[in-house]
PDB file of C-alpha atoms in Angstrom:
ATOM      1  CA  ASP A 167     123.533  87.989 102.545  1.00  0.00           C
ATOM      2  CA  PHE A 168     120.050  86.760 103.465  1.00  0.00           C
ATOM      3  CA  PRO A 169     119.561  83.020 103.820  1.00  0.00           C
ATOM      4  CA  ASP A 170     117.529  81.116 101.221  1.00  0.00           C
ATOM      5  CA  ASP A 171     113.730  81.129 101.685  1.00  0.00           C
ATOM      6  CA  THR A 172     113.711  84.133 104.034  1.00  0.00           C
ATOM      7  CA  PHE A 173     110.917  86.379 102.781  1.00  0.00           C
ATOM      8  CA  ASP A 174     107.218  86.014 102.032  1.00  0.00           C
ATOM      9  CA  MET A 175     107.394  89.083  99.789  1.00  0.00           C
ATOM     10  CA  VAL A 176     109.998  91.184  98.027  1.00  0.00           C
ATOM     11  CA  CYS A 177     108.919  94.445  96.434  1.00  0.00           C
ATOM     12  CA  GLY A 178     110.450  97.496  94.882  1.00  0.00           C
ATOM     13  CA  THR A 179     109.939 100.542  92.726  1.00  0.00           C
ATOM     14  CA  SER A 180     112.235 101.290  89.788  1.00  0.00           C
ATOM     15  CA  ILE A 181     114.986  98.931  90.907  1.00  0.00           C
ATOM     16  CA  LEU A 182     115.211  96.076  88.421  1.00  0.00           C
ATOM     17  CA  HIS A 183     115.894  98.285  85.416  1.00  0.00           C
ATOM     18  CA  HIS A 184     119.210  99.288  87.024  1.00  0.00           C
ATOM     19  CA  LEU A 185     120.327  95.681  87.541  1.00  0.00           C
ATOM     20  CA  ASP A 186     121.366  92.625  85.599  1.00  0.00           C
ATOM     21  CA  ILE A 187     117.908  91.053  85.257  1.00  0.00           C
ATOM     22  CA  ALA A 188     119.092  87.432  85.311  1.00  0.00           C
ATOM     23  CA  ARG A 189     121.172  87.948  88.444  1.00  0.00           C
ATOM     24  CA  ALA A 190     118.445  89.966  90.177  1.00  0.00           C
ATOM     25  CA  ALA A 191     115.781  87.362  89.345  1.00  0.00           C
ATOM     26  CA  ARG A 192     117.927  84.536  90.712  1.00  0.00           C
ATOM     27  CA  GLU A 193     118.574  86.441  93.920  1.00  0.00           C
ATOM     28  CA  VAL A 194     114.965  87.489  94.464  1.00  0.00           C
ATOM     29  CA  ARG A 195     113.830  83.920  93.835  1.00  0.00           C
ATOM     30  CA  ARG A 196     116.491  82.576  96.199  1.00  0.00           C
ATOM     31  CA  VAL A 197     115.396  84.700  99.162  1.00  0.00           C
ATOM     32  CA  LEU A 198     111.661  84.105  98.615  1.00  0.00           C
ATOM     33  CA  LYS A 199     109.939  81.357 100.565  1.00  0.00           C
ATOM     34  CA  PRO A 200     108.066  78.786  98.456  1.00  0.00           C
ATOM     35  CA  GLY A 201     104.847  80.451  97.318  1.00  0.00           C
ATOM     36  CA  GLY A 202     106.302  83.898  98.085  1.00  0.00           C
ATOM     37  CA  ARG A 203     105.623  86.888  95.880  1.00  0.00           C
ATOM     38  CA  ALA A 204     107.783  89.552  94.307  1.00  0.00           C
ATOM     39  CA  ILE A 205     106.121  92.743  93.104  1.00  0.00           C
ATOM     40  CA  PHE A 206     107.961  95.457  91.214  1.00  0.00           C
ATOM     41  CA  TYR A 207     106.997  98.703  89.481  1.00  0.00           C
ATOM     42  CA  GLU A 208     109.337  99.333  86.543  1.00  0.00           C
ATOM     43  CA  PRO A 209     109.651 101.368  83.336  1.00  0.00           C
ATOM     44  CA  VAL A 210     109.081  99.589  80.025  1.00  0.00           C
ATOM     45  CA  GLY A 211     111.187 100.243  76.936  1.00  0.00           C
ATOM     46  CA  HIS A 212     108.873  99.767  73.941  1.00  0.00           C
ATOM     47  CA  ASN A 213     107.043 103.105  73.667  1.00  0.00           C
ATOM     48  CA  PRO A 214     108.713 105.068  70.840  1.00  0.00           C
ATOM     49  CA  ILE A 215     107.691 108.467  72.250  1.00  0.00           C
ATOM     50  CA  VAL A 216     109.042 107.657  75.704  1.00  0.00           C
ATOM     51  CA  ASN A 217     112.210 106.252  74.123  1.00  0.00           C
ATOM     52  CA  LEU A 218     112.667 109.480  72.153  1.00  0.00           C
ATOM     53  CA  TYR A 219     112.293 111.445  75.392  1.00  0.00           C
ATOM     54  CA  ARG A 220     114.932 109.218  77.014  1.00  0.00           C
ATOM     55  CA  LYS A 221     117.323 109.876  74.109  1.00  0.00           C
ATOM     56  CA  LEU A 222     116.725 113.631  74.285  1.00  0.00           C
ATOM     57  CA  THR A 223     117.261 113.782  78.064  1.00  0.00           C
ATOM     58  CA  PRO A 224     120.298 111.574  78.798  1.00  0.00           C
ATOM     59  CA  SER A 225     121.285 113.670  81.816  1.00  0.00           C
ATOM     60  CA  LEU A 226     118.047 112.625  83.553  1.00  0.00           C
ATOM     61  CA  HIS A 227     119.021 108.954  83.479  1.00  0.00           C
ATOM     62  CA  THR A 228     121.859 106.875  84.859  1.00  0.00           C
ATOM     63  CA  VAL A 229     124.189 104.912  82.591  1.00  0.00           C
ATOM     64  CA  ASP A 230     123.035 101.593  84.087  1.00  0.00           C
ATOM     65  CA  GLU A 231     119.351 102.143  83.243  1.00  0.00           C
ATOM     66  CA  HIS A 232     117.640  99.864  80.769  1.00  0.00           C
ATOM     67  CA  PRO A 233     113.836  99.988  80.759  1.00  0.00           C
ATOM     68  CA  LEU A 234     112.503  96.445  80.679  1.00  0.00           C
ATOM     69  CA  VAL A 235     111.750  94.826  77.341  1.00  0.00           C
ATOM     70  CA  ARG A 236     110.035  91.589  76.319  1.00  0.00           C
ATOM     71  CA  SER A 237     113.204  89.516  76.643  1.00  0.00           C
ATOM     72  CA  ASP A 238     113.521  90.629  80.293  1.00  0.00           C
ATOM     73  CA  PHE A 239     110.019  89.363  81.027  1.00  0.00           C
ATOM     74  CA  LYS A 240     110.802  86.100  79.272  1.00  0.00           C
ATOM     75  CA  LEU A 241     113.843  85.726  81.500  1.00  0.00           C
ATOM     76  CA  LEU A 242     111.782  86.443  84.638  1.00  0.00           C
ATOM     77  CA  ARG A 243     109.444  83.622  83.631  1.00  0.00           C
ATOM     78  CA  THR A 244     112.350  81.173  83.809  1.00  0.00           C
ATOM     79  CA  HIS A 245     112.811  81.935  87.524  1.00  0.00           C
ATOM     80  CA  PHE A 246     109.228  82.166  88.753  1.00  0.00           C
ATOM     81  CA  ASP A 247     106.213  79.873  88.461  1.00  0.00           C
ATOM     82  CA  ARG A 248     103.887  82.739  87.672  1.00  0.00           C
ATOM     83  CA  VAL A 249     104.641  86.159  86.222  1.00  0.00           C
ATOM     84  CA  ARG A 250     101.754  88.587  85.739  1.00  0.00           C
ATOM     85  CA  MET A 251     102.239  92.004  84.191  1.00  0.00           C
ATOM     86  CA  GLU A 252      99.940  94.986  84.115  1.00  0.00           C
ATOM     87  CA  LEU A 253     101.088  97.848  81.886  1.00  0.00           C
ATOM     88  CA  TYR A 254     100.077 101.463  82.474  1.00  0.00           C
ATOM     89  CA  ASP A 255     100.594 104.964  81.117  1.00  0.00           C
ATOM     90  CA  LEU A 256     100.087 104.792  77.381  1.00  0.00           C
ATOM     91  CA  PHE A 257      98.393 108.174  76.923  1.00  0.00           C
ATOM     92  CA  SER A 258      98.208 109.247  80.552  1.00  0.00           C
ATOM     93  CA  ILE A 259     101.937 109.928  80.629  1.00  0.00           C
ATOM     94  CA  GLY A 260     101.116 112.914  78.404  1.00  0.00           C
ATOM     95  CA  ALA A 261      98.937 114.380  81.150  1.00  0.00           C
ATOM     96  CA  ILE A 262     101.776 114.583  83.671  1.00  0.00           C
ATOM     97  CA  PRO A 263     102.785 118.136  82.636  1.00  0.00           C
ATOM     98  CA  LEU A 264      99.166 119.183  83.269  1.00  0.00           C
ATOM     99  CA  LEU A 265      99.051 118.049  86.907  1.00  0.00           C
ATOM    100  CA  ARG A 266      99.966 121.456  88.335  1.00  0.00           C
ATOM    101  CA  LEU A 267      97.305 123.214  86.304  1.00  0.00           C
ATOM    102  CA  PRO A 268      93.680 123.597  87.386  1.00  0.00           C
ATOM    103  CA  GLY A 269      91.883 120.480  86.255  1.00  0.00           C
ATOM    104  CA  GLY A 270      95.162 118.616  85.778  1.00  0.00           C
ATOM    105  CA  ARG A 271      94.100 115.689  87.940  1.00  0.00           C
ATOM    106  CA  PHE A 272      90.871 115.417  85.970  1.00  0.00           C
ATOM    107  CA  ALA A 273      92.881 115.330  82.734  1.00  0.00           C
ATOM    108  CA  LEU A 274      95.071 112.572  84.138  1.00  0.00           C
ATOM    109  CA  ARG A 275      92.055 110.480  85.163  1.00  0.00           C
ATOM    110  CA  ALA A 276      90.484 110.975  81.731  1.00  0.00           C
ATOM    111  CA  HIS A 277      93.703 109.817  80.056  1.00  0.00           C
ATOM    112  CA  GLU A 278      93.825 106.792  82.374  1.00  0.00           C
ATOM    113  CA  LEU A 279      90.284 105.851  81.358  1.00  0.00           C
ATOM    114  CA  VAL A 280      91.417 105.858  77.728  1.00  0.00           C
ATOM    115  CA  ASP A 281      94.533 103.842  78.639  1.00  0.00           C
ATOM    116  CA  ARG A 282      92.658 100.905  80.181  1.00  0.00           C
ATOM    117  CA  PRO A 283      90.967  99.585  77.035  1.00  0.00           C
ATOM    118  CA  MET A 284      93.824 100.635  74.740  1.00  0.00           C
ATOM    119  CA  LEU A 285      96.389  98.672  76.759  1.00  0.00           C
ATOM    120  CA  LYS A 286      94.310  95.531  76.264  1.00  0.00           C
ATOM    121  CA  ILE A 287      94.939  95.681  72.510  1.00  0.00           C
ATOM    122  CA  PRO A 288      97.811  93.268  71.830  1.00  0.00           C
ATOM    123  CA  GLY A 289      99.745  95.596  69.511  1.00  0.00           C
ATOM    124  CA  LEU A 290      99.500  98.568  71.878  1.00  0.00           C
ATOM    125  CA  ARG A 291      99.954  96.689  75.140  1.00  0.00           C
ATOM    126  CA  TRP A 292     103.729  96.956  75.071  1.00  0.00           C
ATOM    127  CA  TRP A 293     103.568 100.706  74.524  1.00  0.00           C
ATOM    128  CA  GLY A 294     102.659 101.274  78.151  1.00  0.00           C
ATOM    129  CA  SER A 295     105.474 103.171  79.794  1.00  0.00           C
ATOM    130  CA  VAL A 296     105.418 101.405  83.179  1.00  0.00           C
ATOM    131  CA  VAL A 297     104.569  97.914  84.405  1.00  0.00           C
ATOM    132  CA  VAL A 298     103.615  96.275  87.659  1.00  0.00           C
ATOM    133  CA  ILE A 299     105.153  92.815  87.720  1.00  0.00           C
ATOM    134  CA  ASP A 300     103.704  90.261  90.152  1.00  0.00           C
ATOM    135  CA  MET A 301     105.773  87.079  90.392  1.00  0.00           C
ATOM    136  CA  THR A 302     105.207  83.972  92.493  1.00  0.00           C
ATOM    137  CA  ALA A 303     107.928  81.567  93.565  1.00  0.00           C
ATOM    138  CA  GLY A 304     107.274  77.864  93.182  1.00  0.00           C
ATOM    139  CA  SER A 305     107.330  75.380  96.014  1.00  0.00           C
TER     140      SER A 305
END
């Protein structure tokens, strides 16, 4: 119900993957002022290990969930002048069970250090399990 061009920024965590991406993108773009930014943190659906986990744990997910895939990002690009994506958690997702153990945070940081260069490799980039999407509305 917000008027057009209302916000300088729209942001959210784990929202878009529950929505119709085309409809959500149109609405976010509509309420952004020219030059406004939209930043979202979302799961990505290309990592085969994470996808196996999702299949094995259906009760942990809602029926409307669909981790974002390449076609979703392509669609976002049709609504925004600039779409930047930074993927994370290739190997570091495996350190999450270790966080409660002594040295768990160190293990996570070590995994993250391995993730950074690995996620720059074109073939592995899409295997990150989460993405930060930074989109800018045109004027």
